[in-house]
Amino acid sequence: MKKALVVVFALLAVGMLAWGDSRGPIIIRSDGDFTEENGVISGSGTPEDPFVIAGWEIQVPPEAQFGVYIGNTTKAFVLRGVRVIGALNPQGAAFFLEGVSGGRIEDCLVESSHHGLVLFASQGVTVEETYFLVAGLGLQVIGTRREHYRHQIDQSNMVNGKPIHYYFGLSDDTLGGIEAGHITVAGSQNVRLVEPRVEEGDGVVIAFSEEMVVEGADLFRNRGHGLMVLSSPRTLVRDCPRIANNARSGISVWLSPRSRVEGCGVYGNQVGIYVNASDRAIITGNSLAGNALGVLVTGASQEVEISDSLFYQNKTSVELAVAFGTLVERCAITDADVGVQVDPEALNPQVRDCSFIYSGYGLSIRGSEGVFERNFIAYANIGIIFEETYGDAFPVANVVRHN
């Protein structure tokens, strides 16, 4: 009931805006495209007198990718009181800002759309009093460096009736008990995010930060990743009771070396824990069940450790894709099509002291220079298989002993 009232009040607030005429998408690819034909009603493009695009209702046709696209511009602008309806292309968004600096989005509404707002390789964007009623992600910030996350996005913005919590530049702080539609902590250091809860929203993003801690998270049925850790070395994720039914992964650790995931329940995601280009990450003491893929290690990650974890009814429990020196030990794996899958580009894997019960294949090996020892395999169709590679790979120097 409370959630429904919040959505109603948000719609009423936006509905008070004086929507202008209906029109098609606005596409601005350079400073020269800030014209009356593209919806500009005033302004000269300076910080003191920005271009103003205001009051439009934009009906997005099925073939269009964006409602409003602004890219590769240097001029100041404001999107104010713009309503976007029907941006349904999952490769696009209602609002897409690319390579811009200092833009503003105020009092806008997105409805009947897939994605709401994408800020791509941009900086210094301010977003206020904007509401995203979407089937996909409300807010996506995408960038390759810390400054691409330097934005001012306050809690007056909402995703499907729940506030956006966006933090940049925190240090030595604790954020506790946040319930939101989206949480991002970026460009920060030594911050604890305690018991965050995001359900049917965007999930949690930790980006370009250091020494971060996420504990006690409840992340359920989000439209992207439950938790994305991006370019944030030494992040600790611990004691999260439910990271479940998220569309992409439960926990993604990308470009974040020496990060650690421990004591978490990860259930029913496309990928349970996704380790990409993150050397010496440690995955320990977790429970993973009902994921299409339990743990994926790829992106040339080195010396990742997966230990002391329980895997139940994951289609594939562990896949080592492009990885070097991965250690899988003391894990219990049951009811899987494949227990541990070692792909051709996985080198020097070690799988030891694990139990495999009721698997199609216990160990499926196509990589090289691995050691597979002291494992217990029972009730498998095939306990250990070196699959045919048909010239795609040439596994060599593997040691299989004491199983």
Short mmCIF file of C-alpha atoms in Angstrom, two decimals:
data_model
loop_
_atom_site.label_atom_id
_atom_site.label_comp_id
_atom_site.label_asym_id
_atom_site.label_seq_id
_atom_site.Cartn_x
_atom_site.Cartn_y
_atom_site.Cartn_z
CA MET A 1 0.00 0.00 0.00
CA LYS A 2 2.78 2.39 0.92
CA LYS A 3 4.57 1.69 -2.36
CA ALA A 4 1.36 2.30 -4.33
CA LEU A 5 0.76 5.64 -2.60
CA VAL A 6 4.31 6.76 -3.37
CA VAL A 7 3.82 6.00 -7.06
CA VAL A 8 0.47 7.81 -7.13
CA PHE A 9 1.88 10.92 -5.47
CA ALA A 10 4.85 10.89 -7.84
CA LEU A 11 2.57 10.74 -10.85
CA LEU A 12 0.38 13.50 -9.48
CA ALA A 13 3.41 15.70 -8.94
CA VAL A 14 4.65 15.16 -12.46
CA GLY A 15 1.14 15.48 -13.83
CA MET A 16 1.00 19.03 -12.55
CA LEU A 17 3.55 20.00 -15.17
CA ALA A 18 2.16 21.69 -18.23
CA TRP A 19 2.97 19.11 -20.88
CA GLY A 20 3.43 20.62 -24.30
CA ASP A 21 2.68 19.25 -27.72
CA SER A 22 3.36 15.65 -28.60
CA ARG A 23 6.33 15.05 -30.87
CA GLY A 24 8.81 12.38 -31.94
CA PRO A 25 12.28 11.68 -30.52
CA ILE A 26 14.88 14.41 -30.02
CA ILE A 27 18.32 13.52 -31.39
CA ILE A 28 21.22 15.92 -30.71
CA ARG A 29 24.64 14.70 -31.85
CA SER A 30 26.64 17.94 -31.58
CA ASP A 31 26.38 21.49 -30.30
CA GLY A 32 24.98 22.54 -33.65
CA ASP A 33 21.91 20.37 -33.12
CA PHE A 34 20.55 22.49 -30.26
CA THR A 35 17.85 24.01 -32.44
CA GLU A 36 14.17 24.84 -32.31
CA GLU A 37 13.49 21.80 -34.50
CA ASN A 38 15.04 19.67 -31.77
CA GLY A 39 12.83 21.07 -29.07
CA VAL A 40 14.94 23.98 -27.77
CA ILE A 41 12.67 26.77 -26.55
CA SER A 42 15.26 29.18 -25.12
CA GLY A 43 18.87 29.69 -24.06
CA SER A 44 22.29 30.27 -25.56
CA GLY A 45 24.13 27.21 -24.19
CA THR A 46 26.17 28.95 -21.50
CA PRO A 47 26.10 27.81 -17.85
CA GLU A 48 24.24 31.03 -17.00
CA ASP A 49 21.80 30.65 -19.90
CA PRO A 50 21.57 26.95 -20.84
CA PHE A 51 19.61 25.62 -23.75
CA VAL A 52 16.17 24.68 -22.42
CA ILE A 53 14.23 21.73 -23.83
CA ALA A 54 10.97 21.77 -21.92
CA GLY A 55 7.36 20.71 -21.84
CA TRP A 56 7.39 18.09 -24.58
CA GLU A 57 5.54 14.81 -24.61
CA ILE A 58 7.61 12.43 -26.71
CA GLN A 59 5.91 9.39 -28.21
CA VAL A 60 8.67 6.96 -29.19
CA PRO A 61 7.86 4.88 -32.30
CA PRO A 62 8.63 1.15 -32.19
CA GLU A 63 11.63 1.44 -34.51
CA ALA A 64 13.33 4.22 -32.50
CA GLN A 65 16.09 3.54 -30.00
CA PHE A 66 15.78 6.69 -27.87
CA GLY A 67 13.27 9.23 -26.68
CA VAL A 68 15.94 11.89 -26.16
CA TYR A 69 19.56 11.39 -27.23
CA ILE A 70 22.19 14.06 -26.52
CA GLY A 71 25.79 13.17 -27.36
CA ASN A 72 29.22 14.69 -27.85
CA THR A 73 28.21 18.19 -26.77
CA THR A 74 29.93 20.90 -24.74
CA LYS A 75 27.06 23.36 -24.32
CA ALA A 76 25.00 23.61 -21.13
CA PHE A 77 21.43 22.35 -21.39
CA VAL A 78 18.36 21.56 -19.30
CA LEU A 79 15.70 18.94 -19.96
CA ARG A 80 12.69 20.13 -17.97
CA GLY A 81 9.19 18.70 -17.80
CA VAL A 82 9.76 16.24 -20.64
CA ARG A 83 7.58 13.15 -20.72
CA VAL A 84 8.77 10.11 -22.68
CA ILE A 85 6.34 7.32 -23.50
CA GLY A 86 7.04 3.99 -25.19
CA ALA A 87 10.86 3.76 -25.36
CA LEU A 88 10.73 -0.03 -25.55
CA ASN A 89 13.99 -0.87 -27.34
CA PRO A 90 16.15 -2.74 -24.78
CA GLN A 91 19.28 -1.46 -26.57
CA GLY A 92 18.23 2.15 -25.99
CA ALA A 93 16.59 4.29 -23.32
CA ALA A 94 14.07 7.05 -22.84
CA PHE A 95 16.95 9.48 -22.11
CA PHE A 96 20.48 8.71 -23.30
CA LEU A 97 23.29 11.18 -22.60
CA GLU A 98 26.67 10.31 -24.11
CA GLY A 99 29.87 12.28 -23.67
CA VAL A 100 28.19 15.32 -22.14
CA SER A 101 29.20 17.53 -19.23
CA GLY A 102 27.07 19.66 -16.96
CA GLY A 103 23.61 18.84 -18.29
CA ARG A 104 20.49 18.88 -16.12
CA ILE A 105 17.34 16.76 -16.07
CA GLU A 106 14.49 18.19 -14.00
CA ASP A 107 10.86 17.19 -13.40
CA CYS A 108 10.74 14.59 -16.17
CA LEU A 109 8.71 11.41 -16.48
CA VAL A 110 9.39 8.12 -18.24
CA GLU A 111 6.58 5.63 -18.59
CA SER A 112 5.70 2.52 -20.60
CA SER A 113 9.39 2.17 -21.44
CA HIS A 114 12.13 -0.42 -21.03
CA HIS A 115 15.09 1.63 -19.74
CA GLY A 116 14.87 5.10 -18.23
CA LEU A 117 18.12 7.11 -18.21
CA VAL A 118 21.61 6.15 -19.39
CA LEU A 119 24.59 8.39 -18.57
CA PHE A 120 27.37 7.11 -20.81
CA ALA A 121 30.92 8.48 -20.43
CA SER A 122 29.48 11.73 -19.12
CA GLN A 123 30.18 13.82 -16.04
CA GLY A 124 28.65 16.51 -13.91
CA VAL A 125 25.03 15.71 -14.81
CA THR A 126 22.35 16.79 -12.33
CA VAL A 127 19.08 14.84 -12.08
CA GLU A 128 16.18 16.02 -9.91
CA GLU A 129 12.49 15.16 -9.44
CA THR A 130 12.46 12.63 -12.27
CA TYR A 131 10.41 9.44 -12.25
CA PHE A 132 11.11 6.23 -14.11
CA LEU A 133 8.26 3.76 -14.56
CA VAL A 134 10.09 1.07 -16.50
CA ALA A 135 10.29 -2.65 -17.16
CA GLY A 136 14.10 -2.60 -17.32
CA LEU A 137 16.61 -0.39 -15.53
CA GLY A 138 15.68 3.07 -14.32
CA LEU A 139 19.19 4.56 -14.10
CA GLN A 140 22.39 3.29 -15.68
CA VAL A 141 25.72 5.06 -15.29
CA ILE A 142 28.37 3.63 -17.62
CA GLY A 143 31.97 4.78 -17.78
CA THR A 144 35.61 3.79 -17.84
CA ARG A 145 36.96 6.12 -15.18
CA ARG A 146 36.03 7.68 -11.86
CA GLU A 147 34.97 11.02 -13.33
CA HIS A 148 32.28 9.32 -15.40
CA TYR A 149 30.45 8.69 -12.12
CA ARG A 150 30.71 12.25 -10.81
CA HIS A 151 27.05 13.27 -10.95
CA GLN A 152 24.53 14.94 -8.68
CA ILE A 153 21.52 12.65 -8.45
CA ASP A 154 19.41 13.14 -5.34
CA GLN A 155 16.71 11.09 -3.65
CA SER A 156 13.88 13.04 -5.26
CA ASN A 157 14.31 10.72 -8.26
CA MET A 158 12.46 7.40 -8.28
CA VAL A 159 12.50 4.03 -10.00
CA ASN A 160 9.08 2.40 -9.97
CA GLY A 161 8.05 4.28 -6.86
CA LYS A 162 11.28 3.79 -4.88
CA PRO A 163 13.98 6.44 -4.40
CA ILE A 164 17.37 6.49 -6.08
CA HIS A 165 20.30 6.71 -3.64
CA TYR A 166 23.38 7.92 -5.49
CA TYR A 167 26.60 8.73 -3.61
CA PHE A 168 29.91 10.00 -4.93
CA GLY A 169 33.13 10.84 -3.10
CA LEU A 170 32.35 9.40 0.33
CA SER A 171 35.14 8.49 2.75
CA ASP A 172 35.15 6.63 6.07
CA ASP A 173 31.37 6.48 6.22
CA THR A 174 28.56 4.01 6.98
CA LEU A 175 25.29 3.82 5.04
CA GLY A 176 22.77 1.69 6.89
CA GLY A 177 19.33 0.27 6.25
CA ILE A 178 18.67 1.87 2.87
CA GLU A 179 15.62 0.60 1.00
CA ALA A 180 15.63 1.90 -2.55
CA GLY A 181 14.99 1.27 -6.21
CA HIS A 182 18.65 1.96 -7.03
CA ILE A 183 21.83 2.36 -4.98
CA THR A 184 25.19 3.52 -6.33
CA VAL A 185 28.30 4.31 -4.30
CA ALA A 186 31.09 5.56 -6.57
CA GLY A 187 34.44 7.29 -6.25
CA SER A 188 34.53 6.46 -2.56
CA GLN A 189 36.86 4.91 -0.01
CA ASN A 190 36.37 2.85 3.14
CA VAL A 191 32.56 2.95 3.14
CA ARG A 192 30.31 0.30 4.72
CA LEU A 193 26.95 -0.33 3.08
CA VAL A 194 24.97 -2.21 5.72
CA GLU A 195 21.70 -4.07 5.09
CA PRO A 196 20.70 -2.39 1.84
CA ARG A 197 17.48 -3.65 0.29
CA VAL A 198 16.62 -3.31 -3.39
CA GLU A 199 13.70 -5.29 -4.79
CA GLU A 200 12.47 -5.16 -8.40
CA GLY A 201 14.76 -2.24 -9.15
CA ASP A 202 18.24 -1.58 -10.49
CA GLY A 203 20.25 -3.32 -7.76
CA VAL A 204 23.42 -1.98 -6.11
CA VAL A 205 26.53 -0.62 -7.87
CA ILE A 206 29.94 -0.09 -6.25
CA ALA A 207 32.18 1.67 -8.79
CA PHE A 208 35.71 3.09 -8.85
CA SER A 209 36.05 2.82 -5.09
CA GLU A 210 38.45 1.14 -2.65
CA GLU A 211 38.21 -0.80 0.61
CA MET A 212 34.42 -1.04 0.42
CA VAL A 213 32.21 -3.35 2.50
CA VAL A 214 28.72 -4.55 1.57
CA GLU A 215 27.09 -6.64 4.28
CA GLY A 216 23.65 -8.02 4.97
CA ALA A 217 22.29 -7.07 1.55
CA ASP A 218 18.84 -8.23 0.43
CA LEU A 219 18.74 -7.94 -3.36
CA PHE A 220 15.75 -9.60 -4.97
CA ARG A 221 14.33 -9.72 -8.49
CA ASN A 222 16.31 -6.80 -9.84
CA ARG A 223 16.34 -6.16 -13.58
CA GLY A 224 20.13 -6.21 -13.94
CA HIS A 225 22.78 -7.43 -11.52
CA GLY A 226 21.90 -7.76 -7.88
CA LEU A 227 25.28 -6.27 -6.93
CA MET A 228 27.86 -4.95 -9.39
CA VAL A 229 31.38 -4.30 -8.06
CA LEU A 230 33.25 -2.41 -10.79
CA SER A 231 36.88 -1.26 -10.66
CA SER A 232 36.78 -1.36 -6.86
CA PRO A 233 39.71 -3.40 -5.52
CA ARG A 234 39.58 -5.05 -2.12
CA THR A 235 35.80 -4.90 -1.84
CA LEU A 236 34.32 -7.23 0.78
CA VAL A 237 30.82 -8.65 0.30
CA ARG A 238 29.72 -10.67 3.31
CA ASP A 239 26.79 -12.22 5.14
CA CYS A 240 24.14 -11.33 2.57
CA PRO A 241 21.19 -13.66 3.26
CA ARG A 242 19.35 -13.26 -0.05
CA ILE A 243 20.74 -12.27 -3.41
CA ALA A 244 18.14 -13.94 -5.55
CA ASN A 245 16.25 -14.03 -8.83
CA ASN A 246 18.16 -11.16 -10.42
CA ALA A 247 18.01 -11.03 -14.21
CA ARG A 248 21.74 -11.05 -14.88
CA SER A 249 23.97 -12.04 -11.98
CA GLY A 250 23.59 -12.12 -8.25
CA ILE A 251 27.05 -10.66 -7.61
CA SER A 252 29.42 -9.42 -10.34
CA VAL A 253 33.04 -8.62 -9.50
CA TRP A 254 34.63 -6.86 -12.47
CA LEU A 255 38.13 -5.37 -12.60
CA SER A 256 38.25 -5.54 -8.80
CA PRO A 257 41.32 -7.52 -7.69
CA ARG A 258 41.60 -9.01 -4.21
CA SER A 259 37.88 -8.66 -3.60
CA ARG A 260 36.12 -11.21 -1.41
CA VAL A 261 32.61 -12.70 -1.30
CA GLU A 262 31.84 -14.74 1.79
CA GLY A 263 28.86 -16.10 3.67
CA CYS A 264 26.23 -15.15 1.07
CA GLY A 265 23.09 -16.92 -0.14
CA VAL A 266 22.92 -16.61 -3.92
CA TYR A 267 19.85 -18.18 -5.50
CA GLY A 268 18.02 -18.33 -8.82
CA ASN A 269 20.10 -15.85 -10.83
CA GLN A 270 21.31 -16.22 -14.40
CA VAL A 271 24.85 -16.31 -12.95
CA GLY A 272 25.30 -16.58 -9.22
CA ILE A 273 28.75 -15.01 -8.79
CA TYR A 274 30.50 -13.59 -11.86
CA VAL A 275 34.25 -12.92 -11.53
CA ASN A 276 35.68 -11.03 -14.51
CA ALA A 277 39.25 -9.72 -14.79
CA SER A 278 39.65 -9.72 -11.01
CA ASP A 279 42.89 -11.32 -9.86
CA ARG A 280 43.10 -13.10 -6.50
CA ALA A 281 39.41 -12.74 -5.76
CA ILE A 282 38.21 -15.08 -3.01
CA ILE A 283 34.78 -16.76 -3.07
CA THR A 284 34.30 -18.67 0.17
CA GLY A 285 31.62 -20.01 2.47
CA ASN A 286 28.70 -19.25 0.16
CA SER A 287 25.52 -21.14 -0.65
CA LEU A 288 24.53 -21.17 -4.33
CA ALA A 289 21.34 -22.82 -5.54
CA GLY A 290 19.09 -22.74 -8.57
CA ASN A 291 21.32 -20.54 -10.70
CA ALA A 292 21.79 -21.30 -14.38
CA LEU A 293 25.52 -20.96 -13.66
CA GLY A 294 26.80 -20.94 -10.09
CA VAL A 295 30.24 -19.30 -10.34
CA LEU A 296 31.82 -18.04 -13.57
CA VAL A 297 35.50 -17.05 -13.67
CA THR A 298 36.65 -15.31 -16.85
CA GLY A 299 38.39 -12.23 -18.24
CA ALA A 300 41.87 -13.71 -17.66
CA SER A 301 41.38 -13.60 -13.90
CA GLN A 302 44.39 -15.04 -12.08
CA GLU A 303 44.57 -17.09 -8.89
CA VAL A 304 40.90 -16.88 -7.96
CA GLU A 305 39.94 -19.10 -5.01
CA ILE A 306 36.55 -20.81 -4.67
CA SER A 307 36.27 -22.72 -1.42
CA ASP A 308 34.06 -24.14 1.32
CA SER A 309 30.84 -23.47 -0.59
CA LEU A 310 27.65 -25.43 -1.18
CA PHE A 311 26.23 -25.76 -4.70
CA TYR A 312 22.74 -27.21 -5.17
CA GLN A 313 20.75 -27.56 -8.39
CA ASN A 314 22.82 -25.16 -10.45
CA LYS A 315 22.82 -26.22 -14.10
CA THR A 316 26.61 -25.75 -14.15
CA SER A 317 28.07 -25.22 -10.70
CA VAL A 318 31.47 -23.74 -11.61
CA GLU A 319 32.78 -22.69 -15.02
CA LEU A 320 36.40 -21.66 -15.52
CA ALA A 321 36.30 -19.87 -18.88
CA VAL A 322 39.35 -17.64 -19.41
CA ALA A 323 41.21 -18.03 -16.14
CA PHE A 324 44.66 -18.88 -14.85
CA GLY A 325 45.55 -20.72 -11.67
CA THR A 326 42.01 -20.96 -10.28
CA LEU A 327 41.64 -23.07 -7.13
CA VAL A 328 38.38 -24.89 -6.33
CA GLU A 329 38.56 -26.73 -3.02
CA ARG A 330 36.39 -28.19 -0.26
CA CYS A 331 33.13 -27.52 -2.11
CA ALA A 332 30.03 -29.72 -2.03
CA ILE A 333 28.28 -29.93 -5.40
CA THR A 334 25.02 -31.77 -5.90
CA ASP A 335 22.29 -32.08 -8.53
CA ALA A 336 24.18 -30.36 -11.37
CA ASP A 337 24.38 -31.06 -15.07
CA VAL A 338 28.10 -30.23 -14.78
CA GLY A 339 29.97 -29.93 -11.50
CA VAL A 340 33.12 -28.08 -12.61
CA GLN A 341 33.60 -27.16 -16.27
CA VAL A 342 37.16 -26.29 -17.33
CA ASP A 343 37.15 -24.57 -20.71
CA PRO A 344 40.03 -24.64 -23.23
CA GLU A 345 41.36 -21.21 -22.20
CA ALA A 346 41.56 -22.10 -18.51
CA LEU A 347 45.13 -22.96 -17.55
CA ASN A 348 46.61 -24.36 -14.35
CA PRO A 349 43.32 -25.03 -12.58
CA GLN A 350 43.25 -27.00 -9.34
CA VAL A 351 40.15 -28.85 -8.18
CA ARG A 352 40.69 -30.75 -4.96
CA ASP A 353 38.92 -32.16 -1.92
CA CYS A 354 35.45 -31.55 -3.41
CA SER A 355 32.41 -33.83 -3.45
CA PHE A 356 30.17 -34.28 -6.49
CA ILE A 357 26.84 -36.05 -5.96
CA TYR A 358 24.18 -36.64 -8.62
CA SER A 359 25.90 -34.85 -11.50
CA GLY A 360 25.69 -35.42 -15.21
CA TYR A 361 29.43 -34.83 -15.43
CA GLY A 362 31.43 -34.38 -12.25
CA LEU A 363 34.48 -32.83 -13.91
CA SER A 364 34.44 -31.73 -17.56
CA ILE A 365 38.00 -30.90 -18.59
CA ARG A 366 39.16 -29.17 -21.77
CA GLY A 367 41.85 -26.95 -20.25
CA SER A 368 45.51 -27.75 -19.66
CA GLU A 369 48.10 -28.15 -16.92
CA GLY A 370 45.50 -28.76 -14.24
CA VAL A 371 45.55 -30.85 -11.09
CA PHE A 372 42.40 -32.74 -10.09
CA GLU A 373 42.88 -34.67 -6.88
CA ARG A 374 41.19 -36.14 -3.82
CA ASN A 375 37.67 -35.49 -5.11
CA PHE A 376 34.71 -37.74 -4.29
CA ILE A 377 32.34 -38.32 -7.21
CA ALA A 378 29.18 -40.40 -6.80
CA TYR A 379 25.98 -41.05 -8.77
CA ALA A 380 27.30 -39.23 -11.84
CA ASN A 381 26.60 -40.26 -15.42
CA ILE A 382 30.30 -39.67 -16.10
CA GLY A 383 32.60 -38.88 -13.20
CA ILE A 384 35.48 -37.26 -15.11
CA ILE A 385 35.43 -36.53 -18.82
CA PHE A 386 37.99 -35.08 -21.20
CA GLU A 387 35.55 -33.94 -23.86
CA GLU A 388 36.26 -33.98 -27.57
CA THR A 389 37.53 -30.61 -28.74
CA TYR A 390 37.53 -31.29 -32.50
CA GLY A 391 40.69 -29.25 -32.99
CA ASP A 392 39.48 -26.26 -31.00
CA ALA A 393 41.78 -27.03 -28.07
CA PHE A 394 44.56 -29.44 -27.20
CA PRO A 395 44.47 -30.21 -23.47
CA VAL A 396 47.87 -31.27 -22.17
CA ALA A 397 49.70 -31.98 -18.93
CA ASN A 398 46.68 -32.52 -16.69
CA VAL A 399 47.13 -34.59 -13.52
CA VAL A 400 44.21 -36.67 -12.23
CA ARG A 401 44.96 -38.57 -9.02
CA HIS A 402 43.55 -39.97 -5.79
CA ASN A 403 39.92 -39.38 -6.77
#
